[in-house]
């Protein structure tokens, strides 16, 4: 009898996780969290003083997740307050403002601060990071484009979302994907599943796209000295074309970089005898 009885499904264990927000002051960390948890937006800037703490419950697959959110102040003044909140974190929401290049450039310093506070035994590999390129509603002021942000994030194995706390665009999708990734991590014994742990393009490809984006002229873009010969230009071009060809390279921004390299070569060859 017993053997034929349908097996009673074990109730899924509830899970408790800790997430923190990081990024410069005024980029919209608190507003992103408020938009998700309270479905509202406050346009007046109310700087977070030290840390704001909140608890929310979410459902991922058949598990109930209790999320402890520590919303950090971005201002350097609060470093002493926030530094003790980095440890025992499963997920980080890393935010920049697409209209403030400084806030994008500061992302590396935020990672460095976290690494320093976690100490030599802290392991950042097994934390889920989601990068929010926020304030995408402010299209006129945008100065960090999607491929630049995505390249930075994905080359580190981080998730990337374009968000607006004001309109709500991207917010639910971002949190949903973020929580699913954290649950996957927890169910994988606290280790990032291998499929999610590395980028689908190489560091050389990412660095080359960044270098091309920041190059000052066509010589610089191809990585040859001004006055280089046709042969040198063609050789440099071929190397870059193999690395960045859209059929071979899936790194964000590779198509634009490839086009820029083709144009640079054409422009240089026109003037070389
Ligand atoms: P600190 O707590 O000082 O670290 O700042 P924060 O990153 O928490 O910024 P906060 O969420 O307080 O938002 C800063 C300002 O940006 C506020 O005036 C918000 O109304 C505004 N803001 C936040 N997100 C958006 C957005 O997506 N679009 C627009 N247009 N404004 C936003
Ligand atoms: Mg805040």
Short mmCIF file of C-alpha atoms and ligand atoms in Angstrom, two decimals:
data_model
loop_
_atom_site.label_atom_id
_atom_site.label_comp_id
_atom_site.label_asym_id
_atom_site.label_seq_id
_atom_site.Cartn_x
_atom_site.Cartn_y
_atom_site.Cartn_z
CA UNK A 1 0.00 0.00 0.00
CA UNK A 2 2.55 2.47 1.22
CA UNK A 3 4.68 1.87 -1.88
CA UNK A 4 1.89 2.89 -4.30
CA UNK A 5 0.99 6.06 -2.50
CA UNK A 6 2.01 9.17 -4.41
CA UNK A 7 5.05 10.68 -2.80
CA UNK A 8 4.23 13.82 -0.87
CA UNK A 9 6.26 16.67 -2.28
CA UNK A 10 8.77 17.98 0.20
CA UNK A 11 7.99 21.60 0.98
CA UNK A 12 10.74 23.72 -0.56
CA UNK A 13 13.03 25.31 1.93
CA UNK A 14 12.76 29.01 2.31
CA UNK A 15 15.95 30.90 1.71
CA UNK A 16 17.42 33.96 3.33
CA UNK A 17 19.77 36.15 1.31
CA UNK A 18 21.61 39.41 1.71
CA UNK A 19 21.99 41.93 -1.09
CA UNK A 20 23.65 45.33 -1.08
CA UNK A 21 23.56 48.34 -3.40
CA UNK A 22 26.73 50.10 -4.49
CA UNK A 23 27.59 53.10 -6.65
CA UNK A 24 28.23 56.83 -6.49
CA UNK A 25 25.90 59.22 -4.68
CA UNK A 26 22.81 60.28 -6.61
CA UNK A 27 22.94 57.56 -9.28
CA UNK A 28 19.54 56.24 -8.18
CA UNK A 29 20.25 53.22 -5.91
CA UNK A 30 17.50 54.01 -3.41
CA UNK A 31 15.02 54.88 -6.16
CA UNK A 32 15.62 51.55 -7.94
CA UNK A 33 14.89 49.66 -4.72
CA UNK A 34 11.87 51.86 -3.95
CA UNK A 35 10.50 51.38 -7.47
CA UNK A 36 10.67 47.60 -7.08
CA UNK A 37 9.48 47.31 -3.47
CA UNK A 38 6.98 50.18 -3.29
CA UNK A 39 6.15 50.72 -6.98
CA UNK A 40 6.76 54.45 -6.73
CA UNK A 41 9.30 57.09 -7.65
CA UNK A 42 10.41 60.14 -5.68
CA UNK A 43 11.97 62.87 -7.79
CA UNK A 44 13.35 64.84 -4.83
CA UNK A 45 16.87 63.73 -3.89
CA UNK A 46 17.01 62.40 -0.35
CA UNK A 47 20.57 61.22 0.23
CA UNK A 48 20.85 57.94 2.10
CA UNK A 49 22.50 58.53 5.44
CA UNK A 50 24.94 55.67 5.96
CA UNK A 51 22.73 52.64 5.29
CA UNK A 52 19.04 51.97 4.75
CA UNK A 53 17.87 48.49 5.63
CA UNK A 54 14.76 46.69 4.42
CA UNK A 55 13.35 43.18 4.16
CA UNK A 56 11.24 41.86 1.33
CA UNK A 57 9.90 38.47 0.31
CA UNK A 58 10.06 37.19 -3.26
CA UNK A 59 9.14 33.95 -4.96
CA UNK A 60 11.68 32.23 -7.18
CA UNK A 61 10.43 29.03 -8.81
CA UNK A 62 8.91 27.17 -5.85
CA UNK A 63 11.01 28.81 -3.17
CA UNK A 64 10.19 31.68 -0.94
CA UNK A 65 13.14 34.02 -0.61
CA UNK A 66 13.56 36.43 2.24
CA UNK A 67 15.75 39.25 0.98
CA UNK A 68 17.63 41.53 3.35
CA UNK A 69 18.50 44.65 1.38
CA UNK A 70 21.22 46.98 2.58
CA UNK A 71 21.03 50.17 0.55
CA UNK A 72 24.35 51.94 0.89
CA UNK A 73 25.08 55.64 0.80
CA UNK A 74 27.30 56.49 -2.16
CA UNK A 75 28.88 59.59 -0.69
CA UNK A 76 32.55 59.12 0.35
CA UNK A 77 31.65 60.73 3.69
CA UNK A 78 29.83 57.52 4.71
CA UNK A 79 32.70 55.13 4.02
CA UNK A 80 33.19 54.40 7.73
CA UNK A 81 29.53 53.47 8.12
CA UNK A 82 29.13 51.26 5.08
CA UNK A 83 32.45 49.40 5.18
CA UNK A 84 31.26 46.80 7.67
CA UNK A 85 28.25 45.81 5.56
CA UNK A 86 30.13 44.20 2.69
CA UNK A 87 30.59 40.77 4.22
CA UNK A 88 28.27 37.73 3.87
CA UNK A 89 26.65 39.14 0.75
CA UNK A 90 25.21 36.97 -2.01
CA UNK A 91 24.25 39.73 -4.44
CA UNK A 92 25.34 43.24 -5.35
CA UNK A 93 23.35 45.84 -7.29
CA UNK A 94 26.00 48.04 -8.86
CA UNK A 95 24.52 51.26 -10.20
CA UNK A 96 25.74 54.11 -12.41
CA UNK A 97 23.99 57.03 -14.06
CA UNK A 98 24.21 56.86 -17.88
CA UNK A 99 24.43 60.67 -17.94
CA UNK A 100 27.42 60.82 -15.54
CA UNK A 101 30.59 59.31 -16.98
CA UNK A 102 32.28 59.68 -13.56
CA UNK A 103 29.78 57.33 -12.00
CA UNK A 104 30.57 54.69 -14.66
CA UNK A 105 34.33 55.16 -14.27
CA UNK A 106 33.88 54.78 -10.50
CA UNK A 107 32.58 51.20 -10.75
CA UNK A 108 36.11 49.77 -10.54
CA UNK A 109 36.75 51.77 -7.37
CA UNK A 110 33.54 50.38 -5.84
CA UNK A 111 34.69 46.84 -6.54
CA UNK A 112 38.08 47.69 -5.06
CA UNK A 113 36.46 49.05 -1.90
CA UNK A 114 34.43 45.88 -1.48
CA UNK A 115 37.47 43.67 -2.12
CA UNK A 116 39.48 45.59 0.45
CA UNK A 117 36.77 45.32 3.08
CA UNK A 118 36.33 41.58 2.48
CA UNK A 119 40.04 41.13 3.09
CA UNK A 120 42.45 38.57 1.66
CA UNK A 121 40.09 35.64 2.35
CA UNK A 122 37.01 37.27 0.90
CA UNK A 123 35.84 35.72 -2.35
CA UNK A 124 34.13 37.99 -4.86
CA UNK A 125 33.90 35.17 -7.44
CA UNK A 126 30.85 33.67 -5.84
CA UNK A 127 28.78 36.80 -5.51
CA UNK A 128 26.17 37.72 -8.15
CA UNK A 129 26.69 41.25 -9.46
CA UNK A 130 24.09 43.06 -11.51
CA UNK A 131 25.07 46.32 -13.17
CA UNK A 132 22.26 48.86 -13.58
CA UNK A 133 22.82 51.51 -16.23
CA UNK A 134 20.25 53.83 -14.65
CA UNK A 135 18.34 56.96 -15.70
CA UNK A 136 17.93 55.78 -19.30
CA UNK A 137 14.86 58.03 -19.48
CA UNK A 138 17.22 61.04 -19.59
CA UNK A 139 18.11 60.37 -23.24
CA UNK A 140 19.41 63.89 -23.93
CA UNK A 141 22.13 63.68 -21.29
CA UNK A 142 23.22 60.14 -21.98
CA UNK A 143 27.01 59.84 -22.37
CA UNK A 144 27.70 56.17 -21.58
CA UNK A 145 26.14 54.02 -24.28
CA UNK A 146 24.78 50.52 -23.88
CA UNK A 147 27.64 48.67 -25.53
CA UNK A 148 30.23 50.39 -23.31
CA UNK A 149 28.35 49.49 -20.12
CA UNK A 150 27.51 45.99 -21.27
CA UNK A 151 31.11 45.32 -22.29
CA UNK A 152 32.38 46.36 -18.85
CA UNK A 153 29.78 44.23 -17.06
CA UNK A 154 29.90 41.12 -19.23
CA UNK A 155 33.68 41.02 -19.40
CA UNK A 156 33.55 40.56 -15.62
CA UNK A 157 30.81 37.93 -15.78
CA UNK A 158 28.26 40.37 -14.31
CA UNK A 159 24.62 40.76 -15.34
CA UNK A 160 23.76 44.02 -17.12
CA UNK A 161 20.44 45.86 -17.29
CA UNK A 162 19.35 49.23 -18.63
CA UNK A 163 17.01 50.75 -16.05
CA UNK A 164 14.95 53.76 -15.19
CA UNK A 165 13.66 54.08 -11.66
CA UNK A 166 11.54 56.94 -12.92
CA UNK A 167 9.57 55.03 -15.59
CA UNK A 168 10.15 51.57 -14.13
CA UNK A 169 11.76 50.30 -17.35
CA UNK A 170 13.99 47.29 -16.77
CA UNK A 171 13.50 47.22 -12.99
CA UNK A 172 11.33 44.08 -12.58
CA UNK A 173 13.34 42.16 -15.19
CA UNK A 174 16.56 43.14 -13.46
CA UNK A 175 15.42 42.01 -9.98
CA UNK A 176 13.84 38.81 -11.31
CA UNK A 177 17.02 37.75 -13.15
CA UNK A 178 19.17 38.84 -10.19
CA UNK A 179 17.20 36.75 -7.68
CA UNK A 180 17.05 33.71 -9.97
CA UNK A 181 20.85 33.89 -10.36
CA UNK A 182 21.30 34.13 -6.58
CA UNK A 183 19.03 31.12 -6.01
CA UNK A 184 20.96 29.17 -8.68
CA UNK A 185 24.15 30.08 -6.83
CA UNK A 186 22.75 28.96 -3.46
CA UNK A 187 21.48 25.70 -4.96
CA UNK A 188 24.92 25.14 -6.44
CA UNK A 189 26.50 25.11 -2.99
CA UNK A 190 27.29 28.85 -2.98
CA UNK A 191 29.39 28.63 -6.15
CA UNK A 192 28.61 30.41 -9.36
CA UNK A 193 27.36 27.84 -11.92
CA UNK A 194 30.12 27.38 -14.52
CA UNK A 195 27.92 28.50 -17.43
CA UNK A 196 27.44 31.90 -15.76
CA UNK A 197 30.92 32.46 -14.50
CA UNK A 198 32.74 33.62 -17.57
CA UNK A 199 32.18 35.94 -20.49
CA UNK A 200 31.53 34.58 -23.98
CA UNK A 201 34.36 36.69 -25.38
CA UNK A 202 38.01 37.10 -24.52
CA UNK A 203 39.75 39.77 -22.48
CA UNK A 204 41.80 40.63 -25.56
CA UNK A 205 38.60 41.31 -27.54
CA UNK A 206 37.16 43.48 -24.75
CA UNK A 207 40.41 45.43 -24.28
CA UNK A 208 40.74 45.96 -28.05
CA UNK A 209 37.20 47.34 -28.35
CA UNK A 210 37.89 49.74 -25.47
CA UNK A 211 41.19 50.82 -27.03
CA UNK A 212 39.52 51.44 -30.41
CA UNK A 213 36.76 53.44 -28.74
CA UNK A 214 39.33 55.67 -27.03
CA UNK A 215 41.75 56.04 -29.94
CA UNK A 216 42.61 59.59 -30.99
CA UNK A 217 43.01 59.04 -34.77
CA UNK A 218 43.08 56.34 -37.46
CA UNK A 219 46.79 55.50 -36.87
CA UNK A 220 46.14 55.07 -33.20
CA UNK A 221 43.07 52.97 -33.91
CA UNK A 222 45.03 50.49 -36.01
CA UNK A 223 47.89 50.58 -33.53
CA UNK A 224 50.51 51.72 -36.06
CA UNK A 225 52.91 54.67 -35.99
CA UNK A 226 51.88 57.79 -37.99
CA UNK A 227 53.53 57.46 -41.40
CA UNK A 228 53.39 53.65 -41.42
CA UNK A 229 53.56 51.88 -44.80
CA UNK A 230 50.64 50.26 -46.71
CA UNK A 231 51.94 46.85 -45.64
CA UNK A 232 52.05 47.79 -41.97
CA UNK A 233 48.53 49.23 -42.14
CA UNK A 234 47.17 46.15 -43.88
CA UNK A 235 48.89 43.80 -41.47
CA UNK A 236 47.50 45.64 -38.45
CA UNK A 237 44.07 45.74 -40.07
CA UNK A 238 44.03 42.00 -40.75
CA UNK A 239 44.93 41.22 -37.16
CA UNK A 240 42.11 43.40 -35.82
CA UNK A 241 39.63 42.09 -38.41
CA UNK A 242 40.26 38.49 -37.33
CA UNK A 243 39.84 39.44 -33.68
CA UNK A 244 36.70 41.54 -34.08
CA UNK A 245 34.88 40.14 -37.09
CA UNK A 246 31.15 40.06 -36.21
CA UNK A 247 31.00 36.36 -37.21
CA UNK A 248 33.66 35.57 -34.61
CA UNK A 249 33.22 38.14 -31.86
CA UNK A 250 30.10 38.52 -29.72
CA UNK A 251 31.50 41.17 -27.39
CA UNK A 252 29.20 44.21 -27.02
CA UNK A 253 30.37 46.98 -29.34
CA UNK A 254 32.36 44.66 -31.62
CA UNK A 255 30.33 45.55 -34.70
CA UNK A 256 30.94 49.28 -34.30
CA UNK A 257 34.60 48.67 -33.53
CA UNK A 258 34.94 46.51 -36.64
CA UNK A 259 33.30 49.20 -38.82
CA UNK A 260 35.57 51.86 -37.32
CA UNK A 261 38.64 49.76 -38.13
CA UNK A 262 37.50 49.25 -41.75
CA UNK A 263 36.95 53.02 -42.11
CA UNK A 264 40.31 53.84 -40.49
CA UNK A 265 42.13 51.53 -42.90
CA UNK A 266 40.32 53.01 -45.94
CA UNK A 267 41.12 56.55 -44.80
CA UNK A 268 44.82 55.77 -44.22
CA UNK A 269 45.33 53.85 -47.49
CA UNK A 270 43.87 56.78 -49.45
CA UNK A 271 46.78 58.92 -48.38
CA UNK A 272 49.61 56.42 -48.52
CA UNK A 273 51.43 56.14 -51.86
P1 LIG B 1 22.85 58.21 -2.29
O1 LIG B 1 21.86 57.66 -1.34
O2 LIG B 1 23.29 59.58 -1.95
O3 LIG B 1 24.02 57.30 -2.50
O4 LIG B 1 22.10 58.34 -3.74
P2 LIG B 1 21.26 57.23 -4.51
O5 LIG B 1 22.14 56.54 -5.47
O6 LIG B 1 20.49 56.39 -3.58
O7 LIG B 1 20.27 58.14 -5.39
P3 LIG B 1 18.69 58.32 -5.24
O8 LIG B 1 18.00 57.03 -5.47
O9 LIG B 1 18.41 59.01 -3.97
O10 LIG B 1 18.39 59.26 -6.50
C1 LIG B 1 19.13 60.44 -6.75
C2 LIG B 1 18.34 61.39 -7.62
O11 LIG B 1 18.19 60.85 -8.92
C3 LIG B 1 16.92 61.68 -7.13
O12 LIG B 1 16.61 63.02 -7.37
C4 LIG B 1 16.06 60.76 -7.98
O13 LIG B 1 14.77 61.27 -8.15
C5 LIG B 1 16.83 60.75 -9.29
N1 LIG B 1 16.65 59.49 -10.03
C6 LIG B 1 16.87 58.24 -9.59
N2 LIG B 1 16.64 57.33 -10.55
C7 LIG B 1 16.26 58.03 -11.64
C8 LIG B 1 15.88 57.65 -12.97
O14 LIG B 1 15.86 56.49 -13.37
N3 LIG B 1 15.58 58.68 -13.83
C9 LIG B 1 15.61 59.99 -13.45
N4 LIG B 1 15.29 60.90 -14.35
N5 LIG B 1 15.96 60.37 -12.21
C10 LIG B 1 16.28 59.40 -11.31
MG1 LIG B 2 20.39 56.33 -1.57
#
